[in-house]
Amino acid sequence: MSFDGPRKIEEMGIEASYGSTSTRLLGVSTRRQGAGLDDPEFAAAAESTPLIIRPGAHETEEDEEKYTITLGRVRISLRDVKIVIIFCTLLIGVVAFALQVEPEVDNTFALSGDYPLFIPLAEDYQASYIAIDMSIPMASTYNPRKVVHPDGLNLYVRLEYKVTLGDESTWLPVPDQYTTVILQEANSTHSVSEEDIEVDILYVNTFPAEVVLRLNFTTSSLDPIAIKVQILEHGSIYRYKELFGALVLGGMYVLIIFEIIDRTVSAIVGSFIALAVLSALGDRPSLELIVSWIEYNTLALLFGMMIIVGVSSNTGLFEWIAHKAYEMSKGNIWRLVLILSIFTGVVSGVLDSVTSVLLLTPVIVRLCKVGNIDPIPVLITIVMICNIGGIATAVGDPHMIIIVNNKAIIKDGLDFATVFFYMAPAAVIILTTTLFFLKWWYRREFGIVTKLSTPMELHLRKEIDIWRETAKCLNPSSPEERQVKEMLQMYIAKLQAEAHSPSALSSDGSSQSLVHVAQPSSLSSAAQDSRALEDNAPAFALEGLEALRKECQIHDRRLFIMCISVLSVVVFLFFIENFIDKWIHLPLAWVALLGAIVLMVLADIKDIGAVLHKVEWGTLIFFGALFVLIESVDRLGLVNLVGNKIAEIIAGVSEESRLPVACVLLVWFSSIASAIIDSIPYTTAMMPIVVRLSQDPTLHLPLRAMALSLALGTGLGSNGTLLGATANLVMAGLAEQYGFPIGFVKFCKVGLPVMFLTSIVGSIYVLVVFCLFKL
């Protein structure tokens, strides 16, 4: 197959039409500059097929330039206003961030039951709040003899003030200003691991100036405990920290929903503004702390799997799988979606949802190209099924892992088998409901028999992919290079129009394209098969399948065997990781990274740049920024505020209605919250609240019912928005890489109805199981 597209790009001009606006770009070559508009071959091709350009950044900028405001001689466009507003916000954030000093190294102290720790506060304090950041650096010394303590081991922190009577003075506690940190559960030998603990203590500076305050740290441990303590003083504005967190999170959502700027840039801007708000409140985190907020296990898993999938794509593996799946469905889109959904639902129950999406997205895109199917409805359906299937087991989703590894949950006996007993039926019922809803929602897309792609169309699409990758690699630094990139983008749009236009193929199967393809001998009959399929003629469809079978073959059998072998071992280790982690300490991230390294060695990769080009770096950076943003919002107290409000509502309900209200409220509140806030910090913050409610002797709430209601609601909320789950973002990033962008609004149009429908079904399920049958 040979292309002479580069010659056309260098020597010809291409005219593009944007509505009523026409833009003519002259071809630019590094050797000469000239216009080839008089070329008869180009003129015939340009007139035969209208140019259709997929909406993108260029059109967005054109539209923004249309909205202008004239002030005297100055014209201000919508784009200028957008840039000025975001720049000013960033500038304010930079000032707030730069005026605060990074915290000094934490002070390390030792205390025990016989030797408490007292830290005096400055006499010239001006703060209304103090926050205490503590970390426990030596968890193994808490209970070195593994002694079981009936009452557990605790650390107590309280605020005290000094009272002097004559010659004697005493310290009295400030009412309601104390907290308890659990170091070891009662009747357990398991100690808390090293972690950061944040304690907020309120004191309004209404004390007289002569009153002296101090912090009192005591413990029930007889062995010495080492703690790092950092005391931060805040002004009265600190009481609105949750509101600031909500505004920052809402601002980022506005940027993403309306696509004001790129999604990754939105996350970067939002994360920095959140850090600036923390700094303005007197809690500027150090660079080392910010870096520690990033979930490197998730990024490493994504990176490793992207390399494996990228190398495997060079073998023709995904085209081959796509063709086999198409044969099984016999061209029926709904049957194809049903096959993929059942497979995805089963796999996502035992395999991480991110891995499932990374493996399935390339197959689905190739499959849709073979069958002339719009891949966006199929991709959205599959990722939603993946999110629902993840709640069926204890290892399907990260929030499920957090719940089942809680100490109180383990003590309650909620193991892998028990979770499967309760959650698998719910997943099957909700998955079935979702499938039928999506069949109705996409009734137009799923209700047809596909028109099989001809080899000519496959050649065109392959060339489109090649030129799209080439355009992505161009980073124009001069007007000439910018012109070349714009012409290349229009050339891609021209090929897209030809690939979708019935007139692109002539009666003898040849193309009127600018591209000259070395065509197989069966191309003429394949073109006739394509037209026959449009008339639903099965006899010609069989011949078309035979032609496509020759096209969708393995290109490199040696590399194919290596990819299949490595991929099989990696997926097998993913399956058994939770069962062998006591003997083999390889988490999912290391399995993916080692698989990528082994595959690159076996494939004898000579050009590492070509391999790294397969990695979706924008998605990885987006996740890194999102982790920082969510952790900053968590430090601002927004997640804890949500959890405490839920606890207050449940505690205020009458006893006979308390369990049904608690289960339904946890399903709905968790569903909505996890659609907005990432499920990992939300679940982490909610589990202690759920445990505390279950241990309250006046409420009589079973822990199992509440924990599983929380798990169900959090999983269902993942389908609400594009930011609801990591798998959603990975799917959207890969789809955009293949030329099928899925915006926030497009996903939410179907995601929110699915979330509300499945939340209703989930509420009915928990009411029947936990309240009616009391299982």
Coordinates of C-alpha atoms in Angstrom, one line a residue, residues 1 6 33 40 88 101 126 153 194 210 234 248 307 358 374 437 460 484 492 568 590 592 639 650 758 761:
M1 CA 0.0 0.0 0.0
P6 CA 2.7 14.1 1.3
Q33 CA 5.9 27.8 -1.9
P40 CA -7.3 18.8 -12.5
C88 CA -6.4 36.8 36.7
V101 CA 6.1 30.0 53.8
Q126 CA -4.3 36.0 66.8
L153 CA -4.6 1.8 72.4
E194 CA 2.0 5.1 59.5
E210 CA -3.5 36.8 80.0
H234 CA -5.8 30.0 61.2
V248 CA -12.9 25.2 43.7
I307 CA 2.6 0.3 26.5
L358 CA -7.7 -0.4 28.5
D374 CA -20.4 4.8 15.6
F437 CA -32.5 1.2 29.2
L460 CA -8.8 4.9 3.9
V484 CA 1.5 22.6 7.2
I492 CA -7.5 14.2 7.2
S568 CA -2.1 -13.6 29.1
W590 CA 4.1 -3.8 39.2
A592 CA 1.7 -4.1 34.4
V639 CA -15.8 15.2 52.2
I650 CA -29.8 9.2 60.1
T758 CA -30.0 2.3 38.8
V761 CA -33.3 -0.1 41.5

